[in-house]
Short mmCIF file of C-alpha atoms and ligand atoms in Angstrom, two decimals:
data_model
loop_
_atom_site.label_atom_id
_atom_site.label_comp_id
_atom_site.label_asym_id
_atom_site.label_seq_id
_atom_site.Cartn_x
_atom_site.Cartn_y
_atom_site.Cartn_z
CA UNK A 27 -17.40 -19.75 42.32
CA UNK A 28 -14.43 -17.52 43.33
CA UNK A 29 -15.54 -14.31 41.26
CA UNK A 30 -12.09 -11.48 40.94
CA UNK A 31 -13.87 -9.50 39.13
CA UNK A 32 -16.87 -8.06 36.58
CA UNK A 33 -17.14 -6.00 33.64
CA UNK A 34 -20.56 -5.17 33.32
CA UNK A 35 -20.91 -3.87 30.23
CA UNK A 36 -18.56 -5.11 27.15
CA UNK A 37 -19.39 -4.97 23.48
CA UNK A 38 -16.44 -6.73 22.22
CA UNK A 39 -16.10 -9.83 24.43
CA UNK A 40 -19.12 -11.90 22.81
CA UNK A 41 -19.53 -11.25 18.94
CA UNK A 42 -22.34 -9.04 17.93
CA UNK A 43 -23.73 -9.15 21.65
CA UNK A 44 -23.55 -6.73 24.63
CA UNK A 45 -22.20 -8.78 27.63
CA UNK A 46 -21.41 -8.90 30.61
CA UNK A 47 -18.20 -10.71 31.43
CA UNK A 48 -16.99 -12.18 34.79
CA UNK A 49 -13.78 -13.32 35.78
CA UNK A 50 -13.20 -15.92 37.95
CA UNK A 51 -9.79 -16.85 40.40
CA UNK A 52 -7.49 -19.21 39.81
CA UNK A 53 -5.59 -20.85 36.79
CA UNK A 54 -3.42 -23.77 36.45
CA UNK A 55 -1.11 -22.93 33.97
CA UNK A 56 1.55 -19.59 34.79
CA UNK A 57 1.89 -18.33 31.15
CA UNK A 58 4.34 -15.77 31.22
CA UNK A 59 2.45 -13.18 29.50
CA UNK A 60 -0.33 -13.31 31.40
CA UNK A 61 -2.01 -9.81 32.22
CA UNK A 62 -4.18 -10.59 34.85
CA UNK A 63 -1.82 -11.64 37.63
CA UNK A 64 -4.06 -11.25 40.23
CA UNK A 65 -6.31 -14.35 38.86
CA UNK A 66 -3.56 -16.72 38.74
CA UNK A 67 -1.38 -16.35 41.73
CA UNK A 68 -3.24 -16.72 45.12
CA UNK A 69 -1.16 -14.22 46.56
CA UNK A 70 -2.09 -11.39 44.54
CA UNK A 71 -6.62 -12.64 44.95
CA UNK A 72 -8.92 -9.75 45.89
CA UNK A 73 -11.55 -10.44 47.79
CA UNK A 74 -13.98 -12.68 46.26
CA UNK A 75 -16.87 -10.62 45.18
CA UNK A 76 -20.70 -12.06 46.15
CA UNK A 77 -22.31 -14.55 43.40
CA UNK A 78 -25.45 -13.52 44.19
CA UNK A 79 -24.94 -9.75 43.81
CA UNK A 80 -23.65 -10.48 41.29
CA UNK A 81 -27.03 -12.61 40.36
CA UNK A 82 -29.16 -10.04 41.50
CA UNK A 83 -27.32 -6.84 38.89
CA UNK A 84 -27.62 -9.37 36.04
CA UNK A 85 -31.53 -10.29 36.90
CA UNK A 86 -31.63 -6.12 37.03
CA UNK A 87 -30.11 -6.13 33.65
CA UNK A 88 -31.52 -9.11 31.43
CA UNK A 89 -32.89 -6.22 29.15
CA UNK A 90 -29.98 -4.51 28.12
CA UNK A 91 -27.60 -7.54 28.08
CA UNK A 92 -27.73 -10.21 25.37
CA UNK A 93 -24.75 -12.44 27.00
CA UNK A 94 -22.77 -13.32 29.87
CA UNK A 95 -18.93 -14.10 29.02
CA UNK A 96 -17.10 -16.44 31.86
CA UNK A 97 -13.46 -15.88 31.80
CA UNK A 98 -10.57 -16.14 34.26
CA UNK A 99 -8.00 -16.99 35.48
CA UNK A 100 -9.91 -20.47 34.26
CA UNK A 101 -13.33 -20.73 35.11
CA UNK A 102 -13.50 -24.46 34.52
CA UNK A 103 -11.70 -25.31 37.59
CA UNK A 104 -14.31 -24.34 39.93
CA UNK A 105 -17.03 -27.41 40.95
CA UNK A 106 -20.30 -24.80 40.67
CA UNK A 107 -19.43 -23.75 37.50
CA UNK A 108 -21.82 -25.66 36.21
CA UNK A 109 -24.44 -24.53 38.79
CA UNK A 110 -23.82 -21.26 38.22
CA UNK A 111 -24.55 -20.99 34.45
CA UNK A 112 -27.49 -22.86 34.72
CA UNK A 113 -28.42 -19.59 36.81
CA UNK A 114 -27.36 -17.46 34.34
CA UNK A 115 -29.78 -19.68 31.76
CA UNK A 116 -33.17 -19.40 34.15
CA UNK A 117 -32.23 -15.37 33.30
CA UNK A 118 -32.47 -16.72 29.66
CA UNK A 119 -28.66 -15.20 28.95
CA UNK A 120 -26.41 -16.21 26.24
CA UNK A 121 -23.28 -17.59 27.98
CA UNK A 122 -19.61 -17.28 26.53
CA UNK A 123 -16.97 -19.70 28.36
CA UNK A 124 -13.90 -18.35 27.91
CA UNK A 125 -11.00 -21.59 29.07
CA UNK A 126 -7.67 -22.33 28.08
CA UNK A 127 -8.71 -26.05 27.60
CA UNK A 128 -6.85 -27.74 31.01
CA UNK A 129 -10.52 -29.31 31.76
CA UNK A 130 -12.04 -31.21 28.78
CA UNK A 131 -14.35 -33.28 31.09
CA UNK A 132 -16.15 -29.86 32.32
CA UNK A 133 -16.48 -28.72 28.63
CA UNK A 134 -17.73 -32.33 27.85
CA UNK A 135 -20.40 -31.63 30.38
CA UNK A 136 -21.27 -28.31 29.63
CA UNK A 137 -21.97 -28.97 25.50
CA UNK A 138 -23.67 -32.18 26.73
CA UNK A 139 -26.23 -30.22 28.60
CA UNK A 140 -26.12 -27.44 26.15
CA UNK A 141 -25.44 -24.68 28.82
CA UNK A 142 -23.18 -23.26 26.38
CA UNK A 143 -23.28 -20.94 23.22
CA UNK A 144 -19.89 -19.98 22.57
CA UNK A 145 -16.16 -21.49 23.23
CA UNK A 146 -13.47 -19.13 23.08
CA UNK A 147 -10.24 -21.73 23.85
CA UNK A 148 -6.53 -20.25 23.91
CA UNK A 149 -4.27 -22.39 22.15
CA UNK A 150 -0.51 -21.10 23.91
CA UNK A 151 1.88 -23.05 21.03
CA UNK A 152 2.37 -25.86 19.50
CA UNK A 153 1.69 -28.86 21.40
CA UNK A 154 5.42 -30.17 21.94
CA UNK A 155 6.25 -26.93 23.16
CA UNK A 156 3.35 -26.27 25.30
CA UNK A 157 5.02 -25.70 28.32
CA UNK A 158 7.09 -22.97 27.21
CA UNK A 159 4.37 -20.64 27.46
CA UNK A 160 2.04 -22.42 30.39
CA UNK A 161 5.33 -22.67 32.40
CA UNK A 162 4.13 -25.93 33.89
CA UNK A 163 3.94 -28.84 32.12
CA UNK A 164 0.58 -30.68 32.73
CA UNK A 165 0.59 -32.92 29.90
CA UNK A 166 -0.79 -32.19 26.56
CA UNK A 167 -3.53 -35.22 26.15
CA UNK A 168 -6.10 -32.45 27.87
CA UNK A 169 -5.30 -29.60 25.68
CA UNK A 170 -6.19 -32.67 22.52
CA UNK A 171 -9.37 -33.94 23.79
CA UNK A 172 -10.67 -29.91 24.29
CA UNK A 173 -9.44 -28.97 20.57
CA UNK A 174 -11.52 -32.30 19.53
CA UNK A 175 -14.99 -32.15 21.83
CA UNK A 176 -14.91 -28.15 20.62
CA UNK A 177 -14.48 -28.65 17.15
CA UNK A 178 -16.83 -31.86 16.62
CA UNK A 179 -19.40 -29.82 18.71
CA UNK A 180 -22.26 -27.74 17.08
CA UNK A 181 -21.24 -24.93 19.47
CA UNK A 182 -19.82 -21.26 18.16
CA UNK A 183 -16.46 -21.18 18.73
CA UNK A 184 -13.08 -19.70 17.90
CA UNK A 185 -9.67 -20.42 19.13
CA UNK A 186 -7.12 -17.48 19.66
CA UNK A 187 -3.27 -17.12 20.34
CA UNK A 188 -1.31 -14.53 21.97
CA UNK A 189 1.86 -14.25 19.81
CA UNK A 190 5.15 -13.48 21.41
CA UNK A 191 8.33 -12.84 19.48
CA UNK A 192 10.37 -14.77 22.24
CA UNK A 193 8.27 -17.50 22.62
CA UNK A 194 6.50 -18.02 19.52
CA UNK A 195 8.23 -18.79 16.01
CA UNK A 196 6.99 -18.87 12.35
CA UNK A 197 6.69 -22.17 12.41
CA UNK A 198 4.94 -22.39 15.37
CA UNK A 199 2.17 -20.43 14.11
CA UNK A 200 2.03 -22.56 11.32
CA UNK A 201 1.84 -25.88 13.86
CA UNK A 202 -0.83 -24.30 16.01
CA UNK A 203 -2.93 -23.77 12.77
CA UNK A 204 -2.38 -26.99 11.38
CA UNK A 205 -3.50 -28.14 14.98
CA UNK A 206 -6.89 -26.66 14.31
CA UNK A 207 -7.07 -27.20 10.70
CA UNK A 208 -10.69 -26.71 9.23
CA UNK A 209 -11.99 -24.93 12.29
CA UNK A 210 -14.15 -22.02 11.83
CA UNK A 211 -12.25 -18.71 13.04
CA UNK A 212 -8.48 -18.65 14.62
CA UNK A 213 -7.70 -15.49 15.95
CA UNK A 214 -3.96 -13.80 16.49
CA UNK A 215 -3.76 -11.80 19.05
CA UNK A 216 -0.76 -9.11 19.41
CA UNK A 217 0.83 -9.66 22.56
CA UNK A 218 0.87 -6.41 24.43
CA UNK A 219 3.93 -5.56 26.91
CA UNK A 220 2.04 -4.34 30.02
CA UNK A 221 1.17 -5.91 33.34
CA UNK A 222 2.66 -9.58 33.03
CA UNK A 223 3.14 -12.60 35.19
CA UNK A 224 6.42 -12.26 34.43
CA UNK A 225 7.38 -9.07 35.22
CA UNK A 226 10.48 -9.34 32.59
CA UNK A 227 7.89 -10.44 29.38
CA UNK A 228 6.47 -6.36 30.05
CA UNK A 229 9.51 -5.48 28.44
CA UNK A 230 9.24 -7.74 25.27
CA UNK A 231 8.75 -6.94 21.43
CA UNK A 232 5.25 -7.48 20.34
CA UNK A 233 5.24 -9.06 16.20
CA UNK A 234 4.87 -5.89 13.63
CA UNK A 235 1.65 -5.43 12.29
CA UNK A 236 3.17 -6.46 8.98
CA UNK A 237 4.57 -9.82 11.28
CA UNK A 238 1.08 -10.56 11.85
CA UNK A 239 -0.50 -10.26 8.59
CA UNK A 240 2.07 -12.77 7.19
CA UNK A 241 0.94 -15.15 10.20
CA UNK A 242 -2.67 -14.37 9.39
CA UNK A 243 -1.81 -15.16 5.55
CA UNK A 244 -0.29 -18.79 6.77
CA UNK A 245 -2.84 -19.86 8.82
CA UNK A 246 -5.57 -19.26 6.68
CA UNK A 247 -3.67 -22.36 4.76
CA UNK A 248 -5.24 -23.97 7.25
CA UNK A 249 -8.44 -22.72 9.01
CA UNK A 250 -11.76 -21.19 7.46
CA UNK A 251 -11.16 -17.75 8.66
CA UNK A 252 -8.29 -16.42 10.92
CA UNK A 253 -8.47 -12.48 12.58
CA UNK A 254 -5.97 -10.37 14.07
CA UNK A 255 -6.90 -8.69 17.26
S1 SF4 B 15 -3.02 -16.30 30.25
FE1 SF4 B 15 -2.36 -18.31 31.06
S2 SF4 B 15 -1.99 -17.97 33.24
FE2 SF4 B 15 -3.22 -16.24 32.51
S3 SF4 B 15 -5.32 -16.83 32.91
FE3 SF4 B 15 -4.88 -17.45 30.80
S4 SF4 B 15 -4.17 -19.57 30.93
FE4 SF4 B 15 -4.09 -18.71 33.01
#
């Protein structure tokens, strides 16, 4: 796997666990708000760091970590993904894929061969406006069949949405909700101006707090719990 980077200690990437969390190079989609840059465009990759240092810190640590979290960039892109977490299994670790969904055959796998025990997907909007946020359109079919397999699986999971005033509406948030309706957590996350893909969205208005409670208040017409974050 192309590994950017590693947090090696996190208590607020996997619930109620300590974790590690790993982030791997490479994404498909260019979503605009994107703050980590330098996993998505190739021109802006670090050096890949060395799995099996990496291997060798979390043997080291398998008593003071519960969980490893896989994030990106998209993890599911690369072909040893699969490999790799059966590693992080034989070290008897929790693992957390984090994956915006692009890959629904990789997830298929993974629950399959229960190598997971958490799915954190990012849902960007509602479907017929996907592309506004992924700026790329890669069809919306794949983004479907991941909501499905995650929901009908026995798996933890949540699904979480950056919110941005000029991208997302009201009634978007109400779409992406419906979406999802009956799953188990949704969570809102406040889009924060910072670092972005695109350097112009680091000037943007995040919602009020007061913008998101009234989003909380209308999803949770639709899913079992919904968080702001
Ligand atoms: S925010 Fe978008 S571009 Fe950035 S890693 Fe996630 S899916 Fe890829």
């Amino acid at each position: 796997m192309l590994i950017g980077g590693i947090q090696k200690f996190s208590l607020i990437n996997y619930p109620k666990k300590t974790a590690a969390v790993i982030f791997t190079q490479g994404c498909r989609f260019l979503c605009h708000y994107c703050h980590n840059p330098e996993l998505v465009l190739d021109e802006k990759f670090q050096k890949p760091l060395d799995e099996k240092e990496i291997l060798e810190f979390l043997k080291k640590r398998q008593n003071q970590l519960d969980a490893v979290v896989i994030s990106g960039g998209e993890p599911t892109l690369h072909k040893d993904l699969v490999s790799f977490i059966k590693k992080l299994k034989d070290l008897n670790y929790l693992v957390k894929l984090d994956t915006n969904g692009i890959n629904p055959n990789i997830i298929k796998n993974l629950i399959d061969q229960k190598l997971l025990d958490y799915i954190a997907m990012d849902l960007k909007a509602p479907l017929e406006s996907y592309s506004k946020v992924t700026n790329i359109d890669l069809g919306v079919n794949l983004i479907q069949d991941s909501i499905n397999l995650i929901m009908s699986s026995k798996i933890e999971y949540e699904f979480r949405s950056t919110l941005v005033k000029n991208l997302h509406t009201k009634d978007d948030i109400s779409k992406m909700a419906k979406l999802i309706k009956n799953a188990s957590l949704y969570i809102l996350q406040k889009f924060r101006p910072q670092i972005t893909l695109n350097p112009a969205f680091s000037k943007y208005e995040a919602f009020s707090d007061e913008e998101m409670g009234k989003f909380q208040k209308t999803s949770l017409n639709y899913v079992k719990k919904c968080f702001i974050r």
